[in-house]
Coordinates of C-alpha atoms in Angstrom, one line a residue:
M65 CA -30.9 152.0 -44.6
A66 CA -27.6 150.3 -44.2
V67 CA -27.1 151.8 -40.7
H68 CA -30.6 150.8 -39.7
G69 CA -29.9 147.3 -40.9
A70 CA -26.6 147.2 -39.0
W71 CA -28.3 148.2 -35.8
T72 CA -31.0 145.6 -36.3
L73 CA -28.4 143.0 -36.7
I74 CA -26.6 144.1 -33.6
L75 CA -29.9 144.2 -31.6
V76 CA -30.8 140.7 -32.7
T77 CA -27.3 139.4 -31.9
L78 CA -27.5 140.9 -28.4
M79 CA -30.9 139.5 -27.8
S80 CA -29.7 136.1 -28.8
I81 CA -26.7 136.2 -26.5
W82 CA -28.9 137.4 -23.6
C83 CA -31.3 134.5 -24.1
V84 CA -28.6 131.8 -24.2
E85 CA -28.0 129.9 -21.0
P86 CA -24.6 130.9 -19.6
K87 CA -23.5 127.3 -19.2
Y88 CA -24.7 123.9 -20.3
I89 CA -25.8 121.9 -17.3
I90 CA -25.2 118.2 -17.4
Y91 CA -27.7 116.6 -15.0
N92 CA -26.5 113.6 -13.0
T93 CA -29.3 111.1 -13.2
T94 CA -27.2 108.1 -12.1
S95 CA -29.4 105.7 -10.2
K96 CA -28.0 104.3 -6.9
I97 CA -29.8 103.1 -3.8
V98 CA -28.4 104.7 -0.8
P99 CA -28.6 102.5 2.3
G100 CA -29.9 104.3 5.4
K101 CA -31.5 107.1 3.5
L102 CA -35.0 107.7 2.2
N103 CA -34.9 106.6 -1.5
V104 CA -37.5 108.2 -3.7
H105 CA -38.1 106.2 -6.8
L106 CA -39.5 108.2 -9.7
V107 CA -41.7 105.8 -11.7
A108 CA -42.4 107.2 -15.1
H109 CA -45.5 105.6 -16.6
T110 CA -48.6 106.1 -18.7
H111 CA -51.9 104.3 -18.4
D112 CA -53.4 103.8 -21.9
D113 CA -56.7 102.1 -21.8
V114 CA -57.2 99.4 -24.5
G115 CA -60.7 100.7 -25.2
W116 CA -62.7 102.7 -22.8
L117 CA -64.4 105.9 -24.1
K118 CA -63.0 105.3 -27.5
T119 CA -62.0 102.2 -29.5
V120 CA -58.5 100.7 -29.4
D121 CA -57.8 102.1 -32.9
Q122 CA -59.2 105.6 -32.0
Y123 CA -57.0 105.7 -28.9
Y124 CA -53.9 104.6 -30.9
V125 CA -54.2 107.1 -33.8
G126 CA -55.7 109.9 -31.7
S127 CA -59.0 110.3 -33.6
N128 CA -62.5 111.1 -32.2
N129 CA -60.9 113.6 -29.7
S130 CA -64.3 115.2 -29.1
I131 CA -64.8 112.3 -26.6
Q132 CA -61.3 112.3 -25.1
G133 CA -58.0 113.9 -26.1
A134 CA -55.7 110.9 -26.3
C135 CA -53.2 109.5 -28.8
V136 CA -51.2 106.5 -27.8
Q137 CA -49.1 106.8 -31.0
N138 CA -47.8 110.1 -29.7
V139 CA -46.8 108.5 -26.5
L140 CA -44.8 105.7 -28.2
D141 CA -43.2 108.1 -30.7
S142 CA -42.3 110.5 -27.9
I143 CA -41.1 108.1 -25.3
V144 CA -38.6 106.2 -27.5
P145 CA -36.2 109.2 -28.2
A146 CA -36.6 110.4 -24.6
L147 CA -35.4 107.0 -23.3
L148 CA -32.6 106.9 -25.8
A149 CA -31.4 110.3 -24.6
D150 CA -30.4 108.9 -21.2
K151 CA -29.8 105.3 -20.3
N152 CA -30.7 106.0 -16.7
R153 CA -34.3 106.8 -17.5
K154 CA -36.9 104.1 -17.0
F155 CA -40.5 103.8 -18.2
I156 CA -43.4 101.5 -17.4
Y157 CA -45.6 100.5 -20.2
V158 CA -48.2 97.8 -19.8
E159 CA -50.7 97.5 -22.6
Q160 CA -49.1 95.2 -25.2
A161 CA -52.0 95.7 -27.6
T162 CA -50.3 98.9 -28.7
T163 CA -46.6 98.1 -28.2
F164 CA -45.9 96.7 -31.6
C165 CA -43.9 99.9 -32.4
I166 CA -41.6 99.6 -29.5
F167 CA -38.0 98.7 -30.4
P168 CA -36.3 95.7 -28.8
E169 CA -33.4 97.8 -27.5
M170 CA -35.8 99.9 -25.4
V171 CA -37.0 96.9 -23.3
E172 CA -34.7 96.0 -20.3
R173 CA -37.6 94.5 -18.4
S174 CA -41.4 94.6 -18.6
E175 CA -44.3 95.2 -16.4
N176 CA -47.5 93.2 -16.4
G177 CA -47.1 92.2 -20.0
G178 CA -50.7 91.3 -20.9
M179 CA -52.5 92.6 -23.9
C180 CA -54.3 94.9 -21.5
M181 CA -54.6 95.6 -17.8
H182 CA -57.6 93.4 -17.1
D183 CA -60.2 93.9 -14.5
E184 CA -60.2 91.4 -11.6
A185 CA -63.8 91.6 -10.4
A186 CA -65.9 90.9 -13.5
P187 CA -63.8 88.7 -16.0
H188 CA -63.6 84.9 -15.7
Y189 CA -60.2 83.7 -14.7
I190 CA -59.8 81.9 -18.0
D191 CA -60.1 85.2 -19.9
M192 CA -57.5 86.7 -17.5
I193 CA -55.1 83.9 -18.2
D194 CA -55.6 84.0 -21.9
Q195 CA -55.0 87.7 -22.4
T196 CA -51.9 87.5 -20.0
T197 CA -50.5 84.5 -21.9
L198 CA -51.0 86.3 -25.3
G199 CA -49.2 89.4 -24.1
H200 CA -46.3 87.5 -22.4
R201 CA -45.9 85.3 -25.5
F202 CA -45.5 88.4 -27.6
I203 CA -42.9 89.9 -25.3
K204 CA -40.9 86.7 -25.1
R205 CA -41.0 86.2 -28.9
E206 CA -40.1 89.7 -29.9
F207 CA -37.8 90.8 -27.1
N208 CA -36.9 87.6 -25.2
I209 CA -37.9 89.3 -22.0
T210 CA -40.0 87.8 -19.1
P211 CA -42.2 90.4 -17.2
R212 CA -41.3 90.6 -13.5
I213 CA -43.6 93.2 -12.0
G214 CA -47.4 93.2 -11.7
W215 CA -48.8 96.6 -12.5
Q216 CA -52.6 96.4 -11.8
I217 CA -53.1 100.1 -11.1
D218 CA -56.6 100.7 -12.5
P219 CA -58.8 97.5 -12.2
F220 CA -62.1 98.0 -10.3
G221 CA -61.5 95.2 -7.7
H222 CA -58.9 92.7 -6.8
S223 CA -58.9 88.9 -6.5
A224 CA -56.8 86.2 -5.0
V225 CA -56.5 84.7 -8.5
Q226 CA -54.5 87.8 -9.5
A227 CA -52.2 87.5 -6.5
Y228 CA -51.6 83.8 -6.9
L229 CA -52.1 82.6 -10.4
L230 CA -51.3 85.7 -12.4
S231 CA -48.5 87.1 -10.1
A232 CA -46.6 84.5 -8.0
E233 CA -47.2 81.7 -10.5
V234 CA -46.0 83.7 -13.5
G235 CA -42.8 84.7 -11.7
F236 CA -43.5 88.3 -10.7
D237 CA -41.3 89.8 -8.0
S238 CA -44.0 92.2 -6.9
L239 CA -47.5 93.5 -7.6
F240 CA -48.7 97.1 -7.4
F241 CA -52.2 98.5 -7.5
A242 CA -54.1 101.8 -6.8
R243 CA -57.8 101.1 -6.4
I244 CA -58.9 100.1 -2.9
D245 CA -61.7 101.2 -0.7
Y246 CA -61.1 104.6 0.7
Q247 CA -61.7 103.4 4.3
D248 CA -59.2 100.6 3.8
R249 CA -56.7 103.0 2.3
A250 CA -57.1 105.4 5.2
K251 CA -56.7 102.6 7.7
R252 CA -53.6 101.2 6.0
K253 CA -52.0 104.7 5.9
D254 CA -52.6 105.1 9.6
E255 CA -51.1 101.6 10.3
K256 CA -48.3 101.9 7.7
S257 CA -49.6 98.7 6.0
L258 CA -49.9 99.8 2.4
E259 CA -47.0 97.3 1.6
V260 CA -47.8 93.7 2.4
V261 CA -46.9 90.2 1.5
W262 CA -50.1 89.0 -0.1
R263 CA -50.8 85.2 0.1
G264 CA -53.2 84.4 -2.6
S265 CA -54.0 80.8 -1.5
K266 CA -54.1 79.6 2.1
S267 CA -53.8 75.9 1.0
L268 CA -50.7 76.5 -1.1
G269 CA -49.0 78.6 1.6
S270 CA -45.8 80.6 0.9
S271 CA -45.5 79.5 -2.7
S272 CA -48.6 81.6 -3.5
Q273 CA -47.4 84.8 -1.9
I274 CA -46.0 88.0 -3.5
F275 CA -44.9 91.4 -2.3
A276 CA -47.7 93.8 -3.0
G277 CA -48.1 97.5 -2.6
A278 CA -51.1 99.8 -2.7
F279 CA -50.4 103.4 -3.6
P280 CA -51.1 106.1 -1.0
E281 CA -53.6 107.9 -3.2
N282 CA -54.1 107.1 -6.9
Y283 CA -51.6 106.2 -9.6
E284 CA -50.8 109.9 -10.2
P285 CA -47.9 112.1 -9.1
P286 CA -48.0 114.1 -5.8
S287 CA -49.7 117.4 -6.1
N288 CA -47.7 120.1 -8.1
F289 CA -45.6 117.5 -9.8
Y290 CA -47.5 117.0 -13.1
Y291 CA -45.5 117.8 -16.3
E292 CA -47.5 117.1 -19.4
V293 CA -47.1 120.0 -21.8
N294 CA -50.5 121.5 -20.8
D295 CA -50.1 120.9 -17.0
D296 CA -49.6 123.9 -14.7
S297 CA -47.3 122.5 -12.0
P298 CA -44.2 124.7 -11.3
I299 CA -41.2 123.6 -13.3
V300 CA -37.6 123.6 -11.9
Q301 CA -36.3 126.9 -13.3
D302 CA -32.5 126.6 -12.8
N303 CA -31.2 129.3 -15.1
M304 CA -30.0 132.0 -12.8
E305 CA -29.8 134.5 -15.7
L306 CA -33.6 134.4 -16.1
F307 CA -36.5 135.4 -13.9
D308 CA -38.2 133.0 -11.4
Y309 CA -35.1 131.0 -10.4
N310 CA -36.6 128.5 -8.0
V311 CA -34.3 125.5 -7.4
P312 CA -34.2 125.8 -3.6
Q313 CA -38.0 126.2 -3.4
R314 CA -38.7 123.2 -5.7
V315 CA -36.2 121.0 -3.9
N316 CA -37.8 121.9 -0.5
E317 CA -41.2 121.1 -1.9
F318 CA -40.0 117.8 -3.3
V319 CA -38.4 116.8 0.0
A320 CA -41.5 117.8 2.0
A321 CA -43.7 115.6 -0.3
A322 CA -41.3 112.7 0.0
L323 CA -41.1 112.9 3.8
S324 CA -44.9 113.1 3.9
Q325 CA -45.2 109.8 2.0
A326 CA -42.4 108.3 4.1
N327 CA -44.5 108.9 7.2
I328 CA -47.0 106.2 6.0
T329 CA -44.4 103.8 4.7
R330 CA -42.5 101.1 6.8
T331 CA -39.3 101.1 4.7
N332 CA -36.9 103.6 3.4
H333 CA -38.2 103.3 -0.1
V334 CA -41.1 105.3 -1.5
M335 CA -42.5 105.3 -5.0
W336 CA -43.7 108.3 -6.9
T337 CA -46.0 107.3 -9.8
M338 CA -45.0 110.0 -12.3
G339 CA -47.8 109.8 -14.8
T340 CA -51.4 108.9 -15.3
D341 CA -53.9 108.3 -18.1
F342 CA -52.5 108.9 -21.6
K343 CA -49.6 111.0 -20.4
Y344 CA -46.1 111.3 -22.0
Q345 CA -47.6 112.4 -25.4
Y346 CA -44.6 114.9 -25.1
A347 CA -42.3 112.8 -22.9
H348 CA -39.5 115.4 -22.8
T349 CA -41.5 117.7 -20.6
W350 CA -41.6 115.0 -17.9
F351 CA -38.1 113.7 -18.1
R352 CA -36.6 117.2 -18.2
Q353 CA -38.1 118.0 -14.8
M354 CA -37.4 114.6 -13.3
D355 CA -33.7 114.8 -14.4
K356 CA -33.5 118.2 -12.6
F357 CA -35.1 116.9 -9.4
I358 CA -32.7 113.9 -9.3
H359 CA -29.8 116.1 -9.9
Y360 CA -30.6 118.9 -7.4
V361 CA -32.2 116.8 -4.7
N362 CA -29.2 114.5 -4.6
Q363 CA -26.8 117.4 -4.8
V364 CA -28.3 119.2 -1.8
S365 CA -28.5 115.9 0.1
V366 CA -24.8 115.2 -0.4
L367 CA -23.6 118.7 0.4
Q368 CA -25.7 119.0 3.5
D369 CA -25.4 115.4 4.6
L370 CA -29.2 115.0 4.5
S371 CA -31.1 111.7 4.8
Y372 CA -32.7 111.3 1.3
A373 CA -31.9 110.4 -2.2
C374 CA -33.8 110.6 -5.5
L375 CA -33.5 108.2 -8.4
Y376 CA -35.3 106.6 -11.3
L377 CA -37.0 103.3 -10.5
L378 CA -34.6 100.5 -9.6
S379 CA -36.1 97.1 -9.4
P380 CA -33.5 95.6 -6.9
A381 CA -35.3 97.7 -4.3
F382 CA -38.4 95.5 -4.7
S383 CA -36.4 92.3 -4.0
A384 CA -35.0 93.9 -0.8
L385 CA -38.5 95.0 0.3
S386 CA -40.0 91.6 -0.4
T387 CA -37.3 89.9 1.8
W388 CA -37.7 92.5 4.6
L389 CA -41.5 92.2 4.6
S390 CA -41.4 88.4 4.5
C391 CA -39.1 88.4 7.5
S392 CA -41.4 90.8 9.3
H393 CA -44.4 88.4 8.8
L394 CA -46.6 91.1 7.3
N395 CA -49.9 90.2 5.6

Protein backbone atom coordinates (compact mmCIF):
# COMPACT_ATOMS: atom_id res chain seq x y z
CA MET A 1 0.00 0.00 0.00
CA ALA A 2 2.86 2.32 0.82
CA VAL A 3 4.51 1.64 -2.55
CA HIS A 4 1.20 2.18 -4.35
CA GLY A 5 0.74 5.46 -2.47
CA ALA A 6 4.25 6.57 -3.42
CA TRP A 7 3.65 5.87 -7.11
CA THR A 8 0.36 7.77 -6.93
CA LEU A 9 2.17 10.75 -5.43
CA ILE A 10 4.87 10.64 -8.12
CA LEU A 11 2.25 10.33 -10.88
CA VAL A 12 0.27 13.29 -9.57
CA THR A 13 3.47 15.33 -9.24
CA LEU A 14 4.53 14.54 -12.81
CA MET A 15 1.10 15.40 -14.16
CA SER A 16 1.18 18.70 -12.29
CA ILE A 17 4.60 19.55 -13.70
CA TRP A 18 3.49 18.62 -17.23
CA CYS A 19 0.44 20.91 -17.04
CA VAL A 20 2.36 23.92 -15.74
CA GLU A 21 3.22 26.49 -18.40
CA PRO A 22 7.00 26.46 -18.92
CA LYS A 23 7.34 30.20 -18.45
CA TYR A 24 5.15 33.04 -17.28
CA ILE A 25 4.30 35.38 -20.12
CA ILE A 26 3.98 39.05 -19.31
CA TYR A 27 1.86 40.60 -22.05
CA ASN A 28 2.83 44.06 -23.22
CA THR A 29 -0.45 45.99 -23.40
CA THR A 30 1.05 49.47 -23.40
CA SER A 31 -1.12 51.71 -25.56
CA LYS A 32 0.63 53.96 -28.03
CA ILE A 33 -0.60 55.44 -31.28
CA VAL A 34 1.89 54.74 -34.06
CA PRO A 35 1.89 57.47 -36.74
CA GLY A 36 1.78 56.15 -40.28
CA LYS A 37 0.49 52.73 -39.26
CA LEU A 38 -3.00 51.27 -39.09
CA ASN A 39 -3.99 51.63 -35.43
CA VAL A 40 -6.61 49.11 -34.30
CA HIS A 41 -8.38 50.34 -31.17
CA LEU A 42 -9.96 47.55 -29.12
CA VAL A 43 -13.01 49.07 -27.42
CA ALA A 44 -14.21 46.85 -24.59
CA HIS A 45 -17.86 47.58 -23.85
CA THR A 46 -21.16 46.12 -22.73
CA HIS A 47 -24.63 47.27 -23.70
CA ASP A 48 -26.92 46.80 -20.69
CA ASP A 49 -30.47 47.87 -21.47
CA VAL A 50 -32.14 49.76 -18.63
CA GLY A 51 -35.33 47.76 -19.03
CA TRP A 52 -36.22 45.93 -22.24
CA LEU A 53 -37.37 42.31 -21.94
CA LYS A 54 -36.99 42.47 -18.16
CA THR A 55 -37.30 45.22 -15.57
CA VAL A 56 -34.30 47.28 -14.48
CA ASP A 57 -34.11 45.40 -11.18
CA GLN A 58 -34.39 41.99 -12.87
CA TYR A 59 -31.57 42.86 -15.25
CA TYR A 60 -29.41 44.07 -12.38
CA VAL A 61 -29.75 41.03 -10.08
CA GLY A 62 -30.09 38.47 -12.89
CA SER A 63 -33.56 37.18 -12.08
CA ASN A 64 -36.27 35.99 -14.48
CA ASN A 65 -33.65 34.43 -16.75
CA SER A 66 -36.31 32.36 -18.51
CA ILE A 67 -36.86 35.51 -20.58
CA GLN A 68 -33.21 36.53 -21.03
CA GLY A 69 -30.00 35.39 -19.37
CA ALA A 70 -28.54 38.69 -18.19
CA CYS A 71 -27.11 39.92 -14.88
CA VAL A 72 -25.66 43.43 -14.80
CA GLN A 73 -24.38 42.89 -11.26
CA ASN A 74 -22.12 40.16 -12.63
CA VAL A 75 -20.78 42.60 -15.23
CA LEU A 76 -19.92 45.23 -12.62
CA ASP A 77 -18.46 42.72 -10.17
CA SER A 78 -16.35 41.18 -12.94
CA ILE A 79 -15.12 44.28 -14.72
CA VAL A 80 -13.71 46.07 -11.67
CA PRO A 81 -11.01 43.49 -10.80
CA ALA A 82 -10.26 42.99 -14.51
CA LEU A 83 -9.51 46.70 -14.91
CA LEU A 84 -7.51 46.85 -11.70
CA ALA A 85 -5.30 44.03 -13.00
CA ASP A 86 -3.88 46.22 -15.80
CA LYS A 87 -3.98 50.02 -15.95
CA ASN A 88 -3.76 49.90 -19.76
CA ARG A 89 -7.18 48.29 -20.02
CA LYS A 90 -10.14 50.53 -20.84
CA PHE A 91 -13.87 49.89 -20.69
CA ILE A 92 -16.94 51.77 -21.88
CA TYR A 93 -19.98 51.76 -19.63
CA VAL A 94 -22.98 53.93 -20.41
CA GLU A 95 -26.04 53.20 -18.31
CA GLN A 96 -25.66 55.23 -15.10
CA ALA A 97 -28.84 53.71 -13.67
CA THR A 98 -26.74 50.68 -12.68
CA THR A 99 -23.33 52.23 -12.01
CA PHE A 100 -23.78 53.09 -8.35
CA CYS A 101 -21.43 50.20 -7.49
CA ILE A 102 -18.53 51.44 -9.64
CA PHE A 103 -15.63 52.78 -7.61
CA PRO A 104 -14.35 56.33 -8.31
CA GLU A 105 -10.79 55.16 -9.03
CA MET A 106 -12.06 53.12 -11.97
CA VAL A 107 -13.38 56.17 -13.84
CA GLU A 108 -10.77 58.02 -15.92
CA ARG A 109 -13.37 59.30 -18.34
CA SER A 110 -16.95 58.47 -19.14
CA GLU A 111 -19.03 57.80 -22.21
CA ASN A 112 -22.53 59.18 -22.77
CA GLY A 113 -23.26 59.48 -19.06
CA GLY A 114 -27.07 59.46 -19.13
CA MET A 115 -29.17 57.28 -16.88
CA CYS A 116 -29.80 55.20 -19.99
CA MET A 117 -29.03 55.26 -23.72
CA HIS A 118 -32.19 57.00 -24.83
CA ASP A 119 -33.89 56.51 -28.16
CA GLU A 120 -33.75 59.49 -30.52
CA ALA A 121 -36.82 58.88 -32.68
CA ALA A 122 -39.73 58.61 -30.22
CA PRO A 123 -38.87 60.55 -26.99
CA HIS A 124 -39.51 64.27 -26.60
CA TYR A 125 -36.30 66.27 -26.47
CA ILE A 126 -37.15 67.47 -22.94
CA ASP A 127 -37.06 63.86 -21.72
CA MET A 128 -33.74 63.31 -23.48
CA ILE A 129 -32.30 66.40 -21.78
CA ASP A 130 -33.66 65.43 -18.36
CA GLN A 131 -32.26 61.90 -18.30
CA THR A 132 -28.89 63.06 -19.67
CA THR A 133 -28.70 65.83 -17.07
CA LEU A 134 -29.52 63.42 -14.25
CA GLY A 135 -26.80 61.00 -15.34
CA HIS A 136 -24.15 63.69 -15.89
CA ARG A 137 -24.97 65.25 -12.52
CA PHE A 138 -24.43 61.88 -10.83
CA ILE A 139 -21.05 61.39 -12.54
CA LYS A 140 -19.89 64.90 -11.69
CA ARG A 141 -21.00 64.63 -8.08
CA GLU A 142 -19.59 61.17 -7.39
CA PHE A 143 -16.48 61.14 -9.59
CA ASN A 144 -15.86 64.77 -10.64
CA ILE A 145 -15.71 63.59 -14.24
CA THR A 146 -17.31 65.17 -17.32
CA PRO A 147 -18.35 62.72 -20.09
CA ARG A 148 -16.59 63.38 -23.39
CA ILE A 149 -17.78 60.75 -25.85
CA GLY A 150 -21.30 60.15 -27.16
CA TRP A 151 -22.07 56.43 -27.35
CA GLN A 152 -25.52 56.08 -28.95
CA ILE A 153 -25.00 52.58 -30.31
CA ASP A 154 -28.50 51.11 -30.08
CA PRO A 155 -31.24 53.76 -30.50
CA PHE A 156 -33.78 53.12 -33.25
CA GLY A 157 -33.27 56.35 -35.15
CA HIS A 158 -31.13 59.48 -34.93
CA SER A 159 -31.97 63.15 -34.63
CA ALA A 160 -30.28 66.51 -35.09
CA VAL A 161 -31.13 67.25 -31.46
CA GLN A 162 -28.74 64.49 -30.39
CA ALA A 163 -25.93 65.76 -32.61
CA TYR A 164 -26.27 69.39 -31.55
CA LEU A 165 -27.92 69.77 -28.16
CA LEU A 166 -26.85 66.49 -26.52
CA SER A 167 -23.41 66.11 -28.11
CA ALA A 168 -21.72 69.34 -29.22
CA GLU A 169 -23.46 71.49 -26.60
CA VAL A 170 -22.61 69.17 -23.69
CA GLY A 171 -18.92 69.19 -24.64
CA PHE A 172 -18.54 65.81 -26.33
CA ASP A 173 -15.48 65.29 -28.54
CA SER A 174 -17.17 62.64 -30.66
CA LEU A 175 -20.36 60.65 -31.16
CA PHE A 176 -20.62 57.00 -32.23
CA PHE A 177 -23.64 54.97 -33.29
CA ALA A 178 -24.49 51.65 -34.93
CA ARG A 179 -28.04 51.66 -36.23
CA ILE A 180 -28.49 53.19 -39.67
CA ASP A 181 -30.43 52.01 -42.71
CA TYR A 182 -28.74 49.06 -44.40
CA GLN A 183 -28.69 50.85 -47.77
CA ASP A 184 -27.14 53.95 -46.21
CA ARG A 185 -24.52 51.79 -44.48
CA ALA A 186 -23.63 49.99 -47.72
CA LYS A 187 -23.33 53.31 -49.57
CA ARG A 188 -21.13 54.82 -46.87
CA LYS A 189 -18.87 51.77 -46.81
CA ASP A 190 -18.42 52.02 -50.58
CA GLU A 191 -17.67 55.75 -50.32
CA LYS A 192 -15.60 55.48 -47.12
CA SER A 193 -17.94 57.95 -45.44
CA LEU A 194 -18.82 56.17 -42.20
CA GLU A 195 -16.88 58.89 -40.35
CA VAL A 196 -18.28 62.39 -40.78
CA VAL A 197 -18.48 65.79 -39.18
CA TRP A 198 -22.17 66.02 -38.30
CA ARG A 199 -23.54 69.58 -38.17
CA GLY A 200 -26.71 69.36 -36.11
CA SER A 201 -27.95 72.88 -36.87
CA LYS A 202 -27.51 74.77 -40.13
CA SER A 203 -28.33 78.11 -38.52
CA LEU A 204 -25.77 77.69 -35.72
CA GLY A 205 -23.03 76.59 -38.09
CA SER A 206 -19.77 75.07 -36.91
CA SER A 207 -20.60 75.50 -33.22
CA SER A 208 -23.17 72.71 -33.58
CA GLN A 209 -20.94 70.17 -35.30
CA ILE A 210 -19.30 67.07 -33.89
CA PHE A 211 -17.12 64.25 -35.18
CA ALA A 212 -19.44 61.26 -35.66
CA GLY A 213 -18.83 57.69 -36.69
CA ALA A 214 -21.16 54.88 -37.75
CA PHE A 215 -19.92 51.35 -37.16
CA PRO A 216 -19.30 49.14 -40.23
CA GLU A 217 -21.78 46.50 -39.06
CA ASN A 218 -23.32 46.50 -35.61
CA TYR A 219 -21.76 47.25 -32.23
CA GLU A 220 -20.33 43.73 -31.97
CA PRO A 221 -16.80 42.39 -32.58
CA PRO A 222 -15.69 41.09 -35.96
CA SER A 223 -16.65 37.49 -36.65
CA ASN A 224 -14.58 34.96 -34.65
CA PHE A 225 -13.56 37.48 -31.98
CA TYR A 226 -16.25 36.91 -29.32
CA TYR A 227 -14.93 35.89 -25.92
CA GLU A 228 -17.72 35.54 -23.37
CA VAL A 229 -17.24 32.33 -21.41
CA ASN A 230 -19.84 30.51 -23.54
CA ASP A 231 -18.75 31.88 -26.94
CA ASP A 232 -17.02 29.60 -29.44
CA SER A 233 -14.52 31.91 -31.16
CA PRO A 234 -10.99 30.46 -31.30
CA ILE A 235 -8.83 31.69 -28.44
CA VAL A 236 -5.15 32.61 -28.74
CA GLN A 237 -3.46 29.44 -27.54
CA ASP A 238 0.14 30.53 -26.89
CA ASN A 239 1.47 27.68 -24.76
CA MET A 240 3.81 25.75 -27.05
CA GLU A 241 3.86 22.81 -24.62
CA LEU A 242 0.16 22.16 -25.24
CA PHE A 243 -1.83 21.11 -28.29
CA ASP A 244 -3.38 23.57 -30.75
CA TYR A 245 -0.75 26.32 -30.52
CA ASN A 246 -2.16 28.91 -32.90
CA VAL A 247 -0.52 32.31 -32.37
CA PRO A 248 0.55 32.81 -36.04
CA GLN A 249 -2.88 31.78 -37.30
CA ARG A 250 -4.81 34.05 -34.94
CA VAL A 251 -2.47 36.99 -35.60
CA ASN A 252 -2.98 36.56 -39.35
CA GLU A 253 -6.76 36.40 -38.88
CA PHE A 254 -6.67 39.52 -36.73
CA VAL A 255 -4.64 41.44 -39.30
CA ALA A 256 -6.91 40.29 -42.15
CA ALA A 257 -10.00 41.51 -40.30
CA ALA A 258 -8.32 44.82 -39.48
CA LEU A 259 -7.22 45.41 -43.07
CA SER A 260 -10.72 44.57 -44.29
CA GLN A 261 -12.15 47.31 -42.07
CA ALA A 262 -9.38 49.70 -43.07
CA ASN A 263 -10.54 49.38 -46.68
CA ILE A 264 -13.76 51.20 -45.77
CA THR A 265 -12.13 53.80 -43.50
CA ARG A 266 -10.54 57.09 -44.57
CA THR A 267 -8.01 57.34 -41.76
CA ASN A 268 -5.40 55.07 -40.18
CA HIS A 269 -7.57 54.44 -37.11
CA VAL A 270 -10.16 51.66 -36.89
CA MET A 271 -12.33 50.75 -33.92
CA TRP A 272 -13.24 47.22 -32.91
CA THR A 273 -16.29 47.16 -30.64
CA MET A 274 -15.30 44.27 -28.38
CA GLY A 275 -18.59 43.49 -26.71
CA THR A 276 -22.35 43.52 -27.13
CA ASP A 277 -25.52 43.07 -25.05
CA PHE A 278 -24.84 42.09 -21.42
CA LYS A 279 -21.32 40.83 -22.11
CA TYR A 280 -18.39 40.85 -19.66
CA GLN A 281 -20.28 38.88 -17.04
CA TYR A 282 -16.90 37.12 -16.87
CA ALA A 283 -14.62 39.93 -18.01
CA HIS A 284 -11.36 38.02 -17.69
CA THR A 285 -12.17 35.85 -20.72
CA TRP A 286 -12.34 38.98 -22.89
CA PHE A 287 -9.33 40.82 -21.52
CA ARG A 288 -7.11 37.73 -21.52
CA GLN A 289 -7.59 37.37 -25.28
CA MET A 290 -7.33 41.11 -26.03
CA ASP A 291 -4.09 41.28 -24.01
CA LYS A 292 -2.69 38.48 -26.15
CA PHE A 293 -3.74 40.09 -29.43
CA ILE A 294 -2.17 43.41 -28.46
CA HIS A 295 1.03 41.66 -27.38
CA TYR A 296 1.49 39.35 -30.37
CA VAL A 297 0.16 41.60 -33.15
CA ASN A 298 2.47 44.43 -32.10
CA GLN A 299 5.37 42.02 -31.61
CA VAL A 300 5.03 40.67 -35.14
CA SER A 301 4.55 44.18 -36.54
CA VAL A 302 7.80 45.42 -34.97
CA LEU A 303 9.86 42.35 -35.86
CA GLN A 304 8.72 42.33 -39.48
CA ASP A 305 8.37 46.12 -39.85
CA LEU A 306 4.71 45.80 -40.80
CA SER A 307 2.22 48.63 -41.06
CA TYR A 308 -0.23 48.00 -38.22
CA ALA A 309 -0.52 48.37 -34.46
CA CYS A 310 -3.02 47.10 -31.90
CA LEU A 311 -3.95 48.93 -28.70
CA TYR A 312 -6.68 49.53 -26.18
CA LEU A 313 -8.87 52.53 -26.92
CA LEU A 314 -7.04 55.87 -26.79
CA SER A 315 -9.28 58.95 -26.84
CA PRO A 316 -6.57 61.29 -28.27
CA ALA A 317 -7.13 59.55 -31.58
CA PHE A 318 -10.63 61.03 -31.74
CA SER A 319 -9.32 64.58 -31.39
CA ALA A 320 -6.89 63.96 -34.24
CA LEU A 321 -9.64 62.43 -36.38
CA SER A 322 -12.00 65.32 -35.71
CA THR A 323 -9.38 67.86 -36.76
CA TRP A 324 -8.51 65.86 -39.88
CA LEU A 325 -12.13 65.45 -40.90
CA SER A 326 -12.94 69.12 -40.28
CA CYS A 327 -10.04 70.18 -42.48
CA SER A 328 -11.26 67.74 -45.14
CA HIS A 329 -14.73 69.40 -45.12
CA LEU A 330 -16.55 66.10 -44.70
CA ASN A 331 -20.26 66.08 -43.89
